[in-house]
mmCIF file with all atom_site columns, C-alpha atoms in Angstrom:
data_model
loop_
_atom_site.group_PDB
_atom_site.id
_atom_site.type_symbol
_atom_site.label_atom_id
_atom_site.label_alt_id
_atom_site.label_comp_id
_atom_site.label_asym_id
_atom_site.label_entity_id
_atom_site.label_seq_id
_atom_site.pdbx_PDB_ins_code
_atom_site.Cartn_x
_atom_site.Cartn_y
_atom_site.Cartn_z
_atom_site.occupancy
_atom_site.B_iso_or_equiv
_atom_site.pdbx_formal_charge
_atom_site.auth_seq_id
_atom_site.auth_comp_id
_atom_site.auth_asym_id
_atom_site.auth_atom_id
_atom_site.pdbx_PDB_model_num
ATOM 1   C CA . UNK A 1 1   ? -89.254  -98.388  9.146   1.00 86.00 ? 1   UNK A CA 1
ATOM 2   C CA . UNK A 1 2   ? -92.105  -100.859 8.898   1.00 90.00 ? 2   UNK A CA 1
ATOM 3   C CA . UNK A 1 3   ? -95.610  -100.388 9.720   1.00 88.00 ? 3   UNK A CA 1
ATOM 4   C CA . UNK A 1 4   ? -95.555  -102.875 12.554  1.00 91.00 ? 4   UNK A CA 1
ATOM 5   C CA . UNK A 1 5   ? -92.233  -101.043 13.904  1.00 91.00 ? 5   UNK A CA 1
ATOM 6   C CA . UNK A 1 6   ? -94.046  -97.200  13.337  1.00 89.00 ? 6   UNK A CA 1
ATOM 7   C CA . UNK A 1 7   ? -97.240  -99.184  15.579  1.00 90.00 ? 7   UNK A CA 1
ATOM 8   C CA . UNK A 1 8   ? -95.105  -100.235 17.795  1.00 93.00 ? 8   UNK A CA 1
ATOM 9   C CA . UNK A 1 9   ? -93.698  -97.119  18.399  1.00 92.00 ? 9   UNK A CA 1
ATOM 10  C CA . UNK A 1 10  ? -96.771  -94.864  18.163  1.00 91.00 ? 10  UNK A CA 1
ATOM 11  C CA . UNK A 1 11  ? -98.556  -97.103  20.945  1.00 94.00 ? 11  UNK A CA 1
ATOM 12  C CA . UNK A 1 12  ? -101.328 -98.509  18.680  1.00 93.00 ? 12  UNK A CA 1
ATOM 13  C CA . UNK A 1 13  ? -101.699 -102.012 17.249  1.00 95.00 ? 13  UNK A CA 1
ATOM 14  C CA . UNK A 1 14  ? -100.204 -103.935 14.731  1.00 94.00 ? 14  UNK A CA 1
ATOM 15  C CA . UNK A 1 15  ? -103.617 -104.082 12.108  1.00 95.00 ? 15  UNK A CA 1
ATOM 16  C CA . UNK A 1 16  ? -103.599 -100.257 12.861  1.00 93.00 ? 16  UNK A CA 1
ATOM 17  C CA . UNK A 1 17  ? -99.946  -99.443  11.604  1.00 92.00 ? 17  UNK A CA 1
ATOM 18  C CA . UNK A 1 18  ? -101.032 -101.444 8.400   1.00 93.00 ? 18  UNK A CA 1
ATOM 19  C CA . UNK A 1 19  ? -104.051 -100.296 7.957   1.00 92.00 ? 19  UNK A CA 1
ATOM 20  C CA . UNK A 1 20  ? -102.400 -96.409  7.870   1.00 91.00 ? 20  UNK A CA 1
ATOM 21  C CA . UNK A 1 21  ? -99.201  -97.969  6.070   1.00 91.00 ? 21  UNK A CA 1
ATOM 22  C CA . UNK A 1 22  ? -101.773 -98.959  3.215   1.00 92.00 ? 22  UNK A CA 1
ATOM 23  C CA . UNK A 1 23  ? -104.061 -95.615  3.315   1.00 90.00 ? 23  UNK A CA 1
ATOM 24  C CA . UNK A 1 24  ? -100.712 -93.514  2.830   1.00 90.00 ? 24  UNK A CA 1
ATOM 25  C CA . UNK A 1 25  ? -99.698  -95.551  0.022   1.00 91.00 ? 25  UNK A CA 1
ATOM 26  C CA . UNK A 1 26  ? -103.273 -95.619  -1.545  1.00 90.00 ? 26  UNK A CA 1
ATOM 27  C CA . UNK A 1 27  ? -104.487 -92.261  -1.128  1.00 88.00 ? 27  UNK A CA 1
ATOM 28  C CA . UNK A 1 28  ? -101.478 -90.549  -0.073  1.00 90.00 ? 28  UNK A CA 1
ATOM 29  C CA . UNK A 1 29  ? -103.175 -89.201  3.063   1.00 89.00 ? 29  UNK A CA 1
ATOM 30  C CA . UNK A 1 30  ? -104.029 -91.343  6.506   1.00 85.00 ? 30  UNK A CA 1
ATOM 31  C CA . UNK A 1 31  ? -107.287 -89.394  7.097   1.00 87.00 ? 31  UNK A CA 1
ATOM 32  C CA . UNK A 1 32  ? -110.575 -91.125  6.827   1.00 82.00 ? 32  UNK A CA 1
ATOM 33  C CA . UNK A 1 33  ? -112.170 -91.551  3.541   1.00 76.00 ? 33  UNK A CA 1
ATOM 34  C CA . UNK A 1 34  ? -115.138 -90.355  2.631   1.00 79.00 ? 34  UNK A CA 1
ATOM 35  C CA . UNK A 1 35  ? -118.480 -92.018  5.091   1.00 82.00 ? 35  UNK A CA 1
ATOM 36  C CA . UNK A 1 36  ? -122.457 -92.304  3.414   1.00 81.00 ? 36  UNK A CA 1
ATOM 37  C CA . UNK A 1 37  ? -123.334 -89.625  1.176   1.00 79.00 ? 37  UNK A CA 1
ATOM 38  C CA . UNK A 1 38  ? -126.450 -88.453  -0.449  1.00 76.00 ? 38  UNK A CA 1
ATOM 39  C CA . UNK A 1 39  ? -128.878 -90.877  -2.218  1.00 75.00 ? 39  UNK A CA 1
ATOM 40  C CA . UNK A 1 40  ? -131.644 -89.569  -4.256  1.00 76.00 ? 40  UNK A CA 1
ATOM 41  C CA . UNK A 1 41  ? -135.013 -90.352  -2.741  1.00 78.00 ? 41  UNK A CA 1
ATOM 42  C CA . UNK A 1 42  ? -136.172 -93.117  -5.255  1.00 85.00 ? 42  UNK A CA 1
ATOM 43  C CA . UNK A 1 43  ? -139.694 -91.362  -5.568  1.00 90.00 ? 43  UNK A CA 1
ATOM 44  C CA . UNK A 1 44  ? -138.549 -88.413  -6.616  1.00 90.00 ? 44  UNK A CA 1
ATOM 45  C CA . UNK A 1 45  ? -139.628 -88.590  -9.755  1.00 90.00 ? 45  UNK A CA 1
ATOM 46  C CA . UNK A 1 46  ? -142.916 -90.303  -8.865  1.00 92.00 ? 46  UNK A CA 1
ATOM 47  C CA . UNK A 1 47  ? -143.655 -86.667  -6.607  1.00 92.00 ? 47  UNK A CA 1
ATOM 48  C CA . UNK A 1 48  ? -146.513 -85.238  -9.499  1.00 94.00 ? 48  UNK A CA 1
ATOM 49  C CA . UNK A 1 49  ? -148.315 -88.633  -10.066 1.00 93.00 ? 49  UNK A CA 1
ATOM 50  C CA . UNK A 1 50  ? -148.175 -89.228  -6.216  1.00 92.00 ? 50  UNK A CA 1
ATOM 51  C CA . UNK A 1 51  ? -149.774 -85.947  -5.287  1.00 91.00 ? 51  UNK A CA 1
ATOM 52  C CA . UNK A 1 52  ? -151.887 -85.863  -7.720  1.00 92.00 ? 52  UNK A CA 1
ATOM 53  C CA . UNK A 1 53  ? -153.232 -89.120  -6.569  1.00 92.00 ? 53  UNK A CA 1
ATOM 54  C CA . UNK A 1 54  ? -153.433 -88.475  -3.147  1.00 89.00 ? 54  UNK A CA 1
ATOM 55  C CA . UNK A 1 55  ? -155.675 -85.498  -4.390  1.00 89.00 ? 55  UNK A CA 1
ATOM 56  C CA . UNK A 1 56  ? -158.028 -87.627  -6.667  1.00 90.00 ? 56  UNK A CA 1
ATOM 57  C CA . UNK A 1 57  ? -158.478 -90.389  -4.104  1.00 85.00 ? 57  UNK A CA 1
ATOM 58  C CA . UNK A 1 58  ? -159.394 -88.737  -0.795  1.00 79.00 ? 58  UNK A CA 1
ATOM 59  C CA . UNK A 1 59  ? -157.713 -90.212  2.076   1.00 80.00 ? 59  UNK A CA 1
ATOM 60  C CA . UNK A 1 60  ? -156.194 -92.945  0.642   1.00 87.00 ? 60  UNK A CA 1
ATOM 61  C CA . UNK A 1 61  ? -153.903 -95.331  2.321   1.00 88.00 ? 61  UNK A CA 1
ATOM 62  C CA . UNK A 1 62  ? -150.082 -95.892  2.324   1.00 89.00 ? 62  UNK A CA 1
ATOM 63  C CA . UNK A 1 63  ? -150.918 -99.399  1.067   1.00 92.00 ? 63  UNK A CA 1
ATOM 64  C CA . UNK A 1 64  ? -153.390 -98.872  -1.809  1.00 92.00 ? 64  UNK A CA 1
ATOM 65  C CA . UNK A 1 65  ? -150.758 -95.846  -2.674  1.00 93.00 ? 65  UNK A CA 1
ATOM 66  C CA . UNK A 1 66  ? -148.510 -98.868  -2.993  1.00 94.00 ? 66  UNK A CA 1
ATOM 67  C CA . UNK A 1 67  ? -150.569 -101.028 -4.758  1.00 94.00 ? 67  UNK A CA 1
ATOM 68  C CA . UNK A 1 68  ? -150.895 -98.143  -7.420  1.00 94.00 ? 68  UNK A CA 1
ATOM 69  C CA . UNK A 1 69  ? -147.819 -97.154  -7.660  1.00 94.00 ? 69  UNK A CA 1
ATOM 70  C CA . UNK A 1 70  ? -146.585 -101.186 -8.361  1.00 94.00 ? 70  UNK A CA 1
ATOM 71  C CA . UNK A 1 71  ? -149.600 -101.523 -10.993 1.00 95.00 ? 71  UNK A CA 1
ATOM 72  C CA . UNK A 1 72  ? -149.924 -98.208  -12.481 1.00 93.00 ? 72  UNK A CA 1
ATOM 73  C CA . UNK A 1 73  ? -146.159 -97.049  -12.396 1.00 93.00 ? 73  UNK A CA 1
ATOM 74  C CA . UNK A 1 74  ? -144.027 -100.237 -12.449 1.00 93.00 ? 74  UNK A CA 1
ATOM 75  C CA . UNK A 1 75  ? -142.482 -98.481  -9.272  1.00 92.00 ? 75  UNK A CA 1
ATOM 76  C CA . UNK A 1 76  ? -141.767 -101.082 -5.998  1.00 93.00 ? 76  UNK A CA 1
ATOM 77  C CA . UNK A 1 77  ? -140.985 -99.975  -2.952  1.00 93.00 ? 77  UNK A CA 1
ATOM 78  C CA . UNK A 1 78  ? -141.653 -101.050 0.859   1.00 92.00 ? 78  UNK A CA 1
ATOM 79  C CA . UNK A 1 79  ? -144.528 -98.676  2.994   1.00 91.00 ? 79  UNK A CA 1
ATOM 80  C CA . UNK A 1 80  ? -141.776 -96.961  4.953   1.00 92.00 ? 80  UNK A CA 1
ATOM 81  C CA . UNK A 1 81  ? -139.701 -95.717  1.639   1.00 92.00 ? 81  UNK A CA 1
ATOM 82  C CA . UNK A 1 82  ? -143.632 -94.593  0.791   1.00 92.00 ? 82  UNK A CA 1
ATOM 83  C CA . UNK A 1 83  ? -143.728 -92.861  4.136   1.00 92.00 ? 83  UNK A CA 1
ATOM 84  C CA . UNK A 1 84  ? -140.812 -91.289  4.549   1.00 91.00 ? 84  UNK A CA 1
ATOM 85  C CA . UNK A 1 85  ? -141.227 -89.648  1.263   1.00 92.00 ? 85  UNK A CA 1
ATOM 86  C CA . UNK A 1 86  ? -144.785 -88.428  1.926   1.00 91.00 ? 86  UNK A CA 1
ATOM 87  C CA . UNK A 1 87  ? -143.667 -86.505  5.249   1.00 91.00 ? 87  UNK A CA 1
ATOM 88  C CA . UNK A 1 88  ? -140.948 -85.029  3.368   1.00 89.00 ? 88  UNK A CA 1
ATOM 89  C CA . UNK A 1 89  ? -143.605 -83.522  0.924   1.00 89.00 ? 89  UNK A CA 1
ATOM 90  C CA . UNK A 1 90  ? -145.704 -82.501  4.054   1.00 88.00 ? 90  UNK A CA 1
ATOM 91  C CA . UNK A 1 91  ? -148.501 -85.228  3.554   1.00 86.00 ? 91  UNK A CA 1
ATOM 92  C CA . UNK A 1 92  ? -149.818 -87.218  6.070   1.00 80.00 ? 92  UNK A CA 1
ATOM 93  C CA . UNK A 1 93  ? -151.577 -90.482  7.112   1.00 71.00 ? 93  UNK A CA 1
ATOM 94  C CA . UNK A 1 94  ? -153.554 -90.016  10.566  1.00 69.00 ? 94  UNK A CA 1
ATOM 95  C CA . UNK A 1 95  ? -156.176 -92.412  12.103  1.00 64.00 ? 95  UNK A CA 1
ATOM 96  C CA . UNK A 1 96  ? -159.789 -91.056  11.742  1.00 62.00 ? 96  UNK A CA 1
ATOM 97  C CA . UNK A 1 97  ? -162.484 -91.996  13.708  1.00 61.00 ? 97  UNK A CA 1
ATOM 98  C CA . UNK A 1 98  ? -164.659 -94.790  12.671  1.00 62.00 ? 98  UNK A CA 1
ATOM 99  C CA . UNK A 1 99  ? -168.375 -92.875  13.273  1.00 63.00 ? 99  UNK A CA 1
ATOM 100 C CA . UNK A 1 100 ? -168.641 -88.866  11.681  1.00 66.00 ? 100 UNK A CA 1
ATOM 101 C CA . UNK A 1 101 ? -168.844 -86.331  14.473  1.00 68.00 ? 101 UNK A CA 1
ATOM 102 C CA . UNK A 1 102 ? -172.170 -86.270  15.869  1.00 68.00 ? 102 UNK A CA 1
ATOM 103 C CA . UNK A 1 103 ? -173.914 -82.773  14.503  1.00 74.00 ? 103 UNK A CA 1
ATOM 104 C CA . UNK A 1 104 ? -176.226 -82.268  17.669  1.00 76.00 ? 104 UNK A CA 1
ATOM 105 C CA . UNK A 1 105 ? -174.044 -82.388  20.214  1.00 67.00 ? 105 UNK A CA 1
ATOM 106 C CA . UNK A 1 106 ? -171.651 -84.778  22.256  1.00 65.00 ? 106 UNK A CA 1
ATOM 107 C CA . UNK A 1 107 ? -172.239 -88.797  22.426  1.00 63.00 ? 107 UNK A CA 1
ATOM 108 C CA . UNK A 1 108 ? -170.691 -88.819  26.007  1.00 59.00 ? 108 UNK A CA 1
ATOM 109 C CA . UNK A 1 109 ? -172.745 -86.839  28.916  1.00 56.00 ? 109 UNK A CA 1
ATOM 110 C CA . UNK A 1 110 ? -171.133 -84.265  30.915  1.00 54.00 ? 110 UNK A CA 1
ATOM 111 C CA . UNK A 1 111 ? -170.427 -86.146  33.606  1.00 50.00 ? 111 UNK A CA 1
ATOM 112 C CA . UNK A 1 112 ? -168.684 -89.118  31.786  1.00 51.00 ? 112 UNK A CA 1
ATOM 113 C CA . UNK A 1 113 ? -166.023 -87.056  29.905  1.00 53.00 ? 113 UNK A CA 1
ATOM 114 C CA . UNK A 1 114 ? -165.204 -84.778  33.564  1.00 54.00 ? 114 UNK A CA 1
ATOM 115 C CA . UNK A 1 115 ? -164.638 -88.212  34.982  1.00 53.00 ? 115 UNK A CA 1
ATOM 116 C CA . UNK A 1 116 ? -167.030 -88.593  37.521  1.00 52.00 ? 116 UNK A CA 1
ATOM 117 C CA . UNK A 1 117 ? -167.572 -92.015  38.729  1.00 50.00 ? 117 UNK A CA 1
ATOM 118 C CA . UNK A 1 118 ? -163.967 -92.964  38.222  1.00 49.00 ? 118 UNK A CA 1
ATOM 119 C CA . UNK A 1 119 ? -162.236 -93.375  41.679  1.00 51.00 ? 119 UNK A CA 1
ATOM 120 C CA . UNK A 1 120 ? -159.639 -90.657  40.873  1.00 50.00 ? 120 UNK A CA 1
ATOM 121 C CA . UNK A 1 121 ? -162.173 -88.879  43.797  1.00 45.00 ? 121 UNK A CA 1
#
């Protein structure tokens, strides 16, 4: 029987009946072939000279990481890849505050952090 016949008769389409007619005769099988897989992270073997760095340079950023990693290492990637990677090894890159905490005390009053004067009443 053809493919188109064995489609017409299973209910499905035409391109479906070949597109199984050609997986049996490829593979031998009409299940689905194998879908993504595991890559490598391509930093991987960057990990020792990365950490290290991050522990020589305190709080560096993601983009002067990059910038050392294209002129030191020879190693390009984009900020995410740099990212991703980082979490993975548990590091990461938060916003600090732009003045050091204050050692006498609060720089709001009281009042201004409970929220009084705001119309919330």
């Amino acid at each position: 029987m053809s493919a188109r016949a064995a489609a017409r008769m299973l209910e499905v389409s035409a391109a479906t009946g070949v597109r199984w007619a050609q997986a049996w005769r490829e593979r031998g099988s009409t299940q689905p072939g194998k879908v993504g897989g595991h890559l490598r992270p391509l930093l991987e073997s960057e990990r020792d000279w990365l950490l290290a760095r991050i522990e020589q340079k305190k709080d560096p950023t993601l983009h002067e990481l990059l910038a050392d990693l294209r002129e030191e290492r020879g190693v390009v990637v984009c900020c995410d890849t740099l990212w991703r990677f980082l979490r993975r090894c548990g590091k990461t890159f938060k916003k600090r505050r732009s003045l050091p905490k204050s050692r006498t005390g609060p720089t709001s009053s009281a009042a201004a952090i409970a929220g009084a004067g705001s119309s919330a009443g």
